[in-house]
mmCIF file of C-alpha atoms in Angstrom:
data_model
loop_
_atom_site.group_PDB
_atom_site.id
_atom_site.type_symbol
_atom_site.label_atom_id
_atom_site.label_comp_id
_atom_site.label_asym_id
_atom_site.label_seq_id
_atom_site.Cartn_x
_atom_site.Cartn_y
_atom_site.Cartn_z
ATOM 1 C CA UNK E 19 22.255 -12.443 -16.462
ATOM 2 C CA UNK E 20 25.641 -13.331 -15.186
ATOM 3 C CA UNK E 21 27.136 -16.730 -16.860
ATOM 4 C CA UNK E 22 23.426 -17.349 -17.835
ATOM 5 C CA UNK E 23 22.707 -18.388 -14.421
ATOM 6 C CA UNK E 24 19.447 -16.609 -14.043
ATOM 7 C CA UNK E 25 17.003 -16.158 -17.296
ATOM 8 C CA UNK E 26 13.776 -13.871 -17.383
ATOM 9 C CA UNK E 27 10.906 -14.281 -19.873
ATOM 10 C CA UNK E 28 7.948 -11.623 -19.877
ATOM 11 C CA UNK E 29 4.919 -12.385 -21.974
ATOM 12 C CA UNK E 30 2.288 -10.254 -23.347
ATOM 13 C CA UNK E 31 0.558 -10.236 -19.745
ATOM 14 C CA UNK E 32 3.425 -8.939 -18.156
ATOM 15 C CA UNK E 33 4.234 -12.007 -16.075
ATOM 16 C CA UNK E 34 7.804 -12.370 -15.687
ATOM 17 C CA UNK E 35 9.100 -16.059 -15.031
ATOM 18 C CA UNK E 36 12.560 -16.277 -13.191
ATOM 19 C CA UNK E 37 14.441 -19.468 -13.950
ATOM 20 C CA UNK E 38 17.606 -19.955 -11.174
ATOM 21 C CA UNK E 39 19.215 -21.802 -14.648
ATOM 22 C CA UNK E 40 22.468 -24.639 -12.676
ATOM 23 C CA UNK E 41 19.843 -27.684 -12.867
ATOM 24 C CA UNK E 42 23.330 -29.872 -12.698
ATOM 25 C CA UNK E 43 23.924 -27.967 -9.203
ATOM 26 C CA UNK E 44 20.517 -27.889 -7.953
ATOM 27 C CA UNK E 45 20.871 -24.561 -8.327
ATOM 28 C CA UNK E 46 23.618 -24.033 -5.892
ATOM 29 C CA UNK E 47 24.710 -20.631 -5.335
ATOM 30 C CA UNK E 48 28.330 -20.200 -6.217
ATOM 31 C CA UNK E 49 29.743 -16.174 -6.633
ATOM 32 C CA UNK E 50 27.982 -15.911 -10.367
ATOM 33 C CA UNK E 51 24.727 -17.171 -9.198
ATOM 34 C CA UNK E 52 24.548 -14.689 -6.529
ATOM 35 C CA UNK E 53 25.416 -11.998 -8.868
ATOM 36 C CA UNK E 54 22.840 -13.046 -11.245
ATOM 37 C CA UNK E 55 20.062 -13.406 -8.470
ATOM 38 C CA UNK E 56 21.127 -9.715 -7.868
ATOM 39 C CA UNK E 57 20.971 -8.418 -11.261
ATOM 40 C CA UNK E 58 17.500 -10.209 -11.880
ATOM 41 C CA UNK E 59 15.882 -8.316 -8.699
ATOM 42 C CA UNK E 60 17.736 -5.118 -9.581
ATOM 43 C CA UNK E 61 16.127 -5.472 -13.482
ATOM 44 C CA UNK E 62 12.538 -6.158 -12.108
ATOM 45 C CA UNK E 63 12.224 -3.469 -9.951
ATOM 46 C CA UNK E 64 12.295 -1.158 -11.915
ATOM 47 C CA UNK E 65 10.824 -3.005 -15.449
ATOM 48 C CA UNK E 66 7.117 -0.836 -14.704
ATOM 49 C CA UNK E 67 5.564 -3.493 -17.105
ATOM 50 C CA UNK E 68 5.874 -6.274 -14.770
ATOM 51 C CA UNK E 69 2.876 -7.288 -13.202
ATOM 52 C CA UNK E 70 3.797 -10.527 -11.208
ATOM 53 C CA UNK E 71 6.926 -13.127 -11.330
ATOM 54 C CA UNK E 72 7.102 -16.321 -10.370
ATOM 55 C CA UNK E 73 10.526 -17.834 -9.647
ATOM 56 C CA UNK E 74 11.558 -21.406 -9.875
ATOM 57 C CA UNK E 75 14.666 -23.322 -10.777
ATOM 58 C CA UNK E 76 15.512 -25.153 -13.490
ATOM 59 C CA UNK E 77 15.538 -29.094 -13.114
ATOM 60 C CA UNK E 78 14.705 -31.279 -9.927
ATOM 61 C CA UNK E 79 15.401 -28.598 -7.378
ATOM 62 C CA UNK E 80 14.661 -25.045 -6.757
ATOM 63 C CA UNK E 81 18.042 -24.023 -4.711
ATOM 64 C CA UNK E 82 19.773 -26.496 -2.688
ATOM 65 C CA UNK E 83 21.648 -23.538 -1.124
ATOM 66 C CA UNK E 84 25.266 -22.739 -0.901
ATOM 67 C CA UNK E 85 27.759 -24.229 -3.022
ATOM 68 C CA UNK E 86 30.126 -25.180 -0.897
ATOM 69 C CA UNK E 87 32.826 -26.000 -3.229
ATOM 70 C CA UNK E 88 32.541 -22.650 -4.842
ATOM 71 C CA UNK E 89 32.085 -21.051 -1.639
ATOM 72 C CA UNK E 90 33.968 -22.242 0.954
ATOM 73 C CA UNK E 91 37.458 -22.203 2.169
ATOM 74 C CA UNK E 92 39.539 -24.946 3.931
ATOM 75 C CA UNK E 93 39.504 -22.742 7.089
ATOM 76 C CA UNK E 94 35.508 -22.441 7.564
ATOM 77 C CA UNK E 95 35.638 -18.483 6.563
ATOM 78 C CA UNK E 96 34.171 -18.274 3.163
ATOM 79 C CA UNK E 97 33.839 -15.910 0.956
ATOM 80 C CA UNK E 98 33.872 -12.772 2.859
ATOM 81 C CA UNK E 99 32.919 -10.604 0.235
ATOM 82 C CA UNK E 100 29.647 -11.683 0.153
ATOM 83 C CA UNK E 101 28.939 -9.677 3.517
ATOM 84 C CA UNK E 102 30.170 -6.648 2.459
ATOM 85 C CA UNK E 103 27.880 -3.615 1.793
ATOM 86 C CA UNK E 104 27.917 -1.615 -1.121
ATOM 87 C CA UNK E 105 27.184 2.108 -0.449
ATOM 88 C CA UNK E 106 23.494 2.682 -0.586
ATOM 89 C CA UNK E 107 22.661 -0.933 0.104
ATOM 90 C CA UNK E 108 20.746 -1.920 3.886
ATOM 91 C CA UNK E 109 21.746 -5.573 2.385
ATOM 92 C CA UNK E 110 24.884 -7.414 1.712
ATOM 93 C CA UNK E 111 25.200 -9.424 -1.020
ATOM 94 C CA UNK E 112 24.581 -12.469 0.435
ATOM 95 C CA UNK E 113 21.150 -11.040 1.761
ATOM 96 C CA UNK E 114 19.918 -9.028 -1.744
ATOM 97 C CA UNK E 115 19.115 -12.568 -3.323
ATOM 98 C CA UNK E 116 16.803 -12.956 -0.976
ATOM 99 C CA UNK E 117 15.583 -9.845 0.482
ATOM 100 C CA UNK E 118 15.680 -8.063 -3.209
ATOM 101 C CA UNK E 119 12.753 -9.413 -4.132
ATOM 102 C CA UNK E 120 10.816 -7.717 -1.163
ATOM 103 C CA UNK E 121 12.124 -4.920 -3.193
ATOM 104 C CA UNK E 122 10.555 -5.626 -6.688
ATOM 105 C CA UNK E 123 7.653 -4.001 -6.346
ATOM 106 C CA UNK E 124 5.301 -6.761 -8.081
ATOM 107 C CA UNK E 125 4.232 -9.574 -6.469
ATOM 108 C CA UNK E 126 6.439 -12.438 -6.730
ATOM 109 C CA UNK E 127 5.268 -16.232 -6.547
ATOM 110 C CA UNK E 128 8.207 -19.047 -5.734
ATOM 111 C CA UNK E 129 7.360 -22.811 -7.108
ATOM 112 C CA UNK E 130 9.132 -24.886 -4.793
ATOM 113 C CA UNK E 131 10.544 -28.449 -6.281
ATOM 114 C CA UNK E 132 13.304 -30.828 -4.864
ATOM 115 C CA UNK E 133 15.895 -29.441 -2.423
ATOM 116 C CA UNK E 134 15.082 -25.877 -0.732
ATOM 117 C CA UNK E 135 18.017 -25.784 1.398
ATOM 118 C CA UNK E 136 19.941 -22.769 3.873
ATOM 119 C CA UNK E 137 20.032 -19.899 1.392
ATOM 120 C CA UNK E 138 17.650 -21.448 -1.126
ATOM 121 C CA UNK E 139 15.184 -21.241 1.171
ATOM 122 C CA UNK E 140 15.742 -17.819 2.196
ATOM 123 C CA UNK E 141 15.491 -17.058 -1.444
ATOM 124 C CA UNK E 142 12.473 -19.025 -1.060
ATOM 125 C CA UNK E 143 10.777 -16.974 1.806
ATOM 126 C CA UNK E 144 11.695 -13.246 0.211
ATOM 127 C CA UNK E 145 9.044 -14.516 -2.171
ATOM 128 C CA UNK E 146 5.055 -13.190 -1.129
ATOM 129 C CA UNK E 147 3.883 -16.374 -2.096
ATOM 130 C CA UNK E 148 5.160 -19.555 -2.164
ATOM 131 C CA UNK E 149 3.666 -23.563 -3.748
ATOM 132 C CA UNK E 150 5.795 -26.772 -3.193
ATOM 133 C CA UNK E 151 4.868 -30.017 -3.862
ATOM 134 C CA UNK E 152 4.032 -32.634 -1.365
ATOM 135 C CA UNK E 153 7.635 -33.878 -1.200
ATOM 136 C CA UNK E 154 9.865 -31.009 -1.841
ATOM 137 C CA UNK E 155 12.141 -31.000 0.628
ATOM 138 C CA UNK E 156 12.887 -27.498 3.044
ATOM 139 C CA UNK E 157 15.666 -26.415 5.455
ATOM 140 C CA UNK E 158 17.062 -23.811 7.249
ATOM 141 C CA UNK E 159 20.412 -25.899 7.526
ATOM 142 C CA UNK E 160 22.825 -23.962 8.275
ATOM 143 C CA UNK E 161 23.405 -25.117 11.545
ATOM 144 C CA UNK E 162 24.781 -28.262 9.732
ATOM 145 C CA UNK E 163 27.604 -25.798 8.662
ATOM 146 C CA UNK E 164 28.225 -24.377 11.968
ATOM 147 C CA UNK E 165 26.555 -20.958 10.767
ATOM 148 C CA UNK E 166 23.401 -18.969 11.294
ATOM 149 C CA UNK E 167 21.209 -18.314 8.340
ATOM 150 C CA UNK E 168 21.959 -14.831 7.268
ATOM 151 C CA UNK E 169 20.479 -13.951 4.180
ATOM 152 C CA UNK E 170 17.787 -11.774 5.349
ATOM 153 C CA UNK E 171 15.837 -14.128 7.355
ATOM 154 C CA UNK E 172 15.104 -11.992 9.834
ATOM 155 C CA UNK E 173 12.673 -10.318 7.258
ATOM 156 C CA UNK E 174 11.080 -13.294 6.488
ATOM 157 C CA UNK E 175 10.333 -15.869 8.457
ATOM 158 C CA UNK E 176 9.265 -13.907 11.638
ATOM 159 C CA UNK E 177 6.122 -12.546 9.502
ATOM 160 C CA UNK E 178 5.529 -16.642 8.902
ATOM 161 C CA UNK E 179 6.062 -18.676 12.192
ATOM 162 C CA UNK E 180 6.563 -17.942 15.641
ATOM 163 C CA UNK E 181 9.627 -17.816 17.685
ATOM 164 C CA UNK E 182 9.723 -21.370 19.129
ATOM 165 C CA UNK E 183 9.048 -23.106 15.751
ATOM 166 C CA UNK E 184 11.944 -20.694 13.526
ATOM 167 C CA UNK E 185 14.702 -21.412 16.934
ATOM 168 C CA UNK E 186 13.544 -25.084 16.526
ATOM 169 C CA UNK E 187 14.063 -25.058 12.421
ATOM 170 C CA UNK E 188 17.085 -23.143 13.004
ATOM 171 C CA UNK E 189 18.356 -25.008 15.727
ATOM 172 C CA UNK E 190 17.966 -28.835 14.315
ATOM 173 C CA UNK E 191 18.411 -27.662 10.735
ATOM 174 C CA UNK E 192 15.358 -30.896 10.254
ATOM 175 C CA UNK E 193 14.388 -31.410 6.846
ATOM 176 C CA UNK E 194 10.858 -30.833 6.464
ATOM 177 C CA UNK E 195 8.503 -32.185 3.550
ATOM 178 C CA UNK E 196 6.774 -29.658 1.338
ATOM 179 C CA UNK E 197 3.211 -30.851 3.491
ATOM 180 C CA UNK E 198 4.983 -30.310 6.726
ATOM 181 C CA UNK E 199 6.186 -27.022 5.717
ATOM 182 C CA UNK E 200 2.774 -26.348 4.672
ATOM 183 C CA UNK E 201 1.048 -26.854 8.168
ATOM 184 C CA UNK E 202 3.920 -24.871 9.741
ATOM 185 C CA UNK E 203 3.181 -21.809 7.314
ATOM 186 C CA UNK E 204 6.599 -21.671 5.803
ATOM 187 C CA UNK E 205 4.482 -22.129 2.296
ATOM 188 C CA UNK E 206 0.885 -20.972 1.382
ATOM 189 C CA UNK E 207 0.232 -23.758 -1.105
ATOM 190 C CA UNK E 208 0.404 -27.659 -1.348
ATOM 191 C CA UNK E 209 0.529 -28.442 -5.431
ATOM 192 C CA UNK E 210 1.519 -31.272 -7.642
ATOM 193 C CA UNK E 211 2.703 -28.938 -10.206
ATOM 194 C CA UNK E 212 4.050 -25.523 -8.098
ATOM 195 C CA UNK E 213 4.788 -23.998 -11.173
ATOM 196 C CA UNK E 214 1.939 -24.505 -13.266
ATOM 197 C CA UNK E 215 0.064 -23.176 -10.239
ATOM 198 C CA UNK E 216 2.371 -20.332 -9.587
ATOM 199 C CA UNK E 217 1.922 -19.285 -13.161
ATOM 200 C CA UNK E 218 -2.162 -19.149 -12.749
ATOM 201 C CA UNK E 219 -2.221 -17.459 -10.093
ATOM 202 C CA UNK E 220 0.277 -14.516 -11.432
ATOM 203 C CA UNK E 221 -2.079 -13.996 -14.497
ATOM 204 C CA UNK E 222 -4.612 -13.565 -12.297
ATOM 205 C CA UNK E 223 -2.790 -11.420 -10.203
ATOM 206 C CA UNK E 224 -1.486 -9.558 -13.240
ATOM 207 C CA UNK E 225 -5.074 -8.685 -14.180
ATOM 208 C CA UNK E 226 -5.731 -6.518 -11.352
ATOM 209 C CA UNK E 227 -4.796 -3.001 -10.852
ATOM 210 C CA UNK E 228 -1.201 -3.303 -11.185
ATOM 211 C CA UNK E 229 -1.125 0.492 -9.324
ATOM 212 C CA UNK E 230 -3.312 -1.104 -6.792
ATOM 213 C CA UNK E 231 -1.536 -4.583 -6.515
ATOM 214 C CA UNK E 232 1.735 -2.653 -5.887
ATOM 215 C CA UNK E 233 0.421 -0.333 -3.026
ATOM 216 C CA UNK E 234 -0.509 -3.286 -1.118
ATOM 217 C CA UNK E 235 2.313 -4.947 -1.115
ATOM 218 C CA UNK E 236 4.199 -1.893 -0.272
ATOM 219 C CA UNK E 237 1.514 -1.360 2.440
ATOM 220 C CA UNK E 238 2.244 -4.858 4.117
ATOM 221 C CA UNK E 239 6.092 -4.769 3.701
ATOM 222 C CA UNK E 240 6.297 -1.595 5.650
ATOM 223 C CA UNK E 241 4.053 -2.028 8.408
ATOM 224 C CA UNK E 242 3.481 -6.612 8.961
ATOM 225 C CA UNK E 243 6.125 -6.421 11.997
ATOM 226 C CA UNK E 244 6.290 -3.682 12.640
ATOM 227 C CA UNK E 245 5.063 -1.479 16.377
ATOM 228 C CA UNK E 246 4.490 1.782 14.943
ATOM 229 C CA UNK E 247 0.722 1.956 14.599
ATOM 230 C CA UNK E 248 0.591 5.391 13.650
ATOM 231 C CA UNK E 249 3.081 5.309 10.896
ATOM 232 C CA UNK E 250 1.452 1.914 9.660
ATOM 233 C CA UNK E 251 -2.361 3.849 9.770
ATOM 234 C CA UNK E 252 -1.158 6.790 7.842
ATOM 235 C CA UNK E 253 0.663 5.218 5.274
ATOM 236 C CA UNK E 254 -2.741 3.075 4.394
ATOM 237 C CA UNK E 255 -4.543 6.094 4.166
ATOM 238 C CA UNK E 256 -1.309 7.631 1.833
ATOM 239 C CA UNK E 257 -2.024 4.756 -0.289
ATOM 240 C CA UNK E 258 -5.693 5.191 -0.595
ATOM 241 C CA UNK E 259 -5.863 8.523 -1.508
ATOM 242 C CA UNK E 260 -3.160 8.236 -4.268
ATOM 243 C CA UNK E 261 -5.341 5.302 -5.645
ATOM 244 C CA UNK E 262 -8.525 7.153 -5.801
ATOM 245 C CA UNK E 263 -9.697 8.782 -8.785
ATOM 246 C CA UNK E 264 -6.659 7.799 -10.168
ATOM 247 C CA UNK E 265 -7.055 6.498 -13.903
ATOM 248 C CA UNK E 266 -6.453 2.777 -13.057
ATOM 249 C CA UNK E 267 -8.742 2.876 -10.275
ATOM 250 C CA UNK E 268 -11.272 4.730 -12.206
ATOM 251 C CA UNK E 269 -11.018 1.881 -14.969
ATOM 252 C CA UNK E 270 -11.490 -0.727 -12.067
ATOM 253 C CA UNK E 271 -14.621 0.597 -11.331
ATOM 254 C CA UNK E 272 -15.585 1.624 -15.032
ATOM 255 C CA UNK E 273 -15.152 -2.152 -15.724
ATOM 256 C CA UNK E 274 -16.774 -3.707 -12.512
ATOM 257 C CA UNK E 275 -19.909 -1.630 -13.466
ATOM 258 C CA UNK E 276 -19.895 -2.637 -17.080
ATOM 259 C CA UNK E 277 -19.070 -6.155 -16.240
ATOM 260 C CA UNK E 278 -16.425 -6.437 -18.971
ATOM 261 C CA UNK E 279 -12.169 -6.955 -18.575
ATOM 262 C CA UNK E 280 -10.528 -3.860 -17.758
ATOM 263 C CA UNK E 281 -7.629 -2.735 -19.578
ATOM 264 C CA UNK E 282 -5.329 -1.590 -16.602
ATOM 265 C CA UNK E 283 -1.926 0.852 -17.493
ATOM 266 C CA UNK E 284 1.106 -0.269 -16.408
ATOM 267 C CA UNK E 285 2.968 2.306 -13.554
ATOM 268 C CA UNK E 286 4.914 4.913 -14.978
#
């Protein structure tokens, strides 16, 4: 990965663990960080062995967002780059290190630690699932820096709260604890150790159908907000009859009956 920002370990399960690797920073996204985020998604979307990733960041925090010193200029404009489009992209740069991972077809599982801050916590939210401690500390704050949040937050967090509570997140830019953010439904799970949790629940994840596991996750991120009911009911049915009597679904079954661990294929 770029300047060793981002590193990726797979083990034997095919669990992939993401480490955003600037712990001095907090992870703060400067140009090579945002390349690396980049390459990372890129690599695990089409690595067919992964079966889940979790994503954390090294040290205290997970992302405390932009680095501003990296990032910004005197004038307020920033790096404009970062919004351009390369051709065959829907996303800008800016927005693939967060929406990218919508992309990987696995699941992927965020541990949330420490600051989770503007673009960190859109990082955050491209995630399926996401753990935080108790005190780990969330905001949309770009309002603090006269901005809007703009890394593909519009994908996210409509499909997690309602209108009122994102305007009044995005609005104040309030800090909210990792609890708070829990009753809200910006995170699924409350832990004292995120990743420890994040990692058990990918192995289990990664013991499934990994043909199956993938469907349905393409299944929801094509059809959760969307108003074409049609299009939403004929794409589950698609999915279904690609699954059945397929040999990983035939193995599911084969080892449900026998009561013993399957031994699933990875996708080709």
């Amino acid at each position: 990965m770029s300047e060793q920002r981002v590193r990726i370990e797979i083990d034997e399960f095919g669990v992939a663990t993401v480490t955003l690797d600037r712990a001095e920073k907090h992870n703060a996204l400067d140009p090579a960080m945002f390349d690396a985020i980049v390459d990372a998604t890129e690599q695990l979307a089409t690595d067919r062995t992964v079966r889940a990733v979790v994503l954390h960041g090294a040290g205290k925090s997970f992302c405390s967002g932009l680095d501003i010193t990296g990032l910004g200029n005197r004038d307020g404009s920033g790096p404009r780059d970062l919004l351009a489009r390369a051709d065959g992209h829907i996303a800008n740069q800016a927005q693939r290190v967060a929406y990218g991972w919508s992309r990987v077809p696995a699941p992927v599982i965020a541990a949330i630690t420490g600051n989770c801050f503007g673009g960190g916590l859109q990082i955050a939210l491209g995630a399926d699932i996401r753990f935080a401690t108790p005190d780990a500390r969330l905001s949309i704050m770009e309002v603090k820096w006269g901005l809007v949040p703009d890394m593909g937050i519009t994908q996210s967090l409509p499909r997690l709260v309602g209108l009122d509570v994102a305007k009044e997140l995005t609005f104040t830019g309030r800090i909210l604890t990792g609890t708070e953010a829990d009753a809200l439904g910006l995170v699924t799970h409350v832990s004292d150790d995120p990743l420890a949790a994040a990692q058990e629940l990918a192995h289990e994840i990664a013991g499934k159908s990994p043909h199956a596991v993938q469907a349905a996750k393409r299944l929801y991120e094509e059809t959760w907000t969307g108003s074409d009911p049609e299009s939403a009911l004929m794409l589950e049915s698609t999915l279904q009859v690609e699954l059945m009597g397929s040999p990983n679904q035939i193995e599911a079954v084969t080892a449900g009956m026998t009561e013993r661990a399957p031994a699933f294929a990875d996708p080709d």
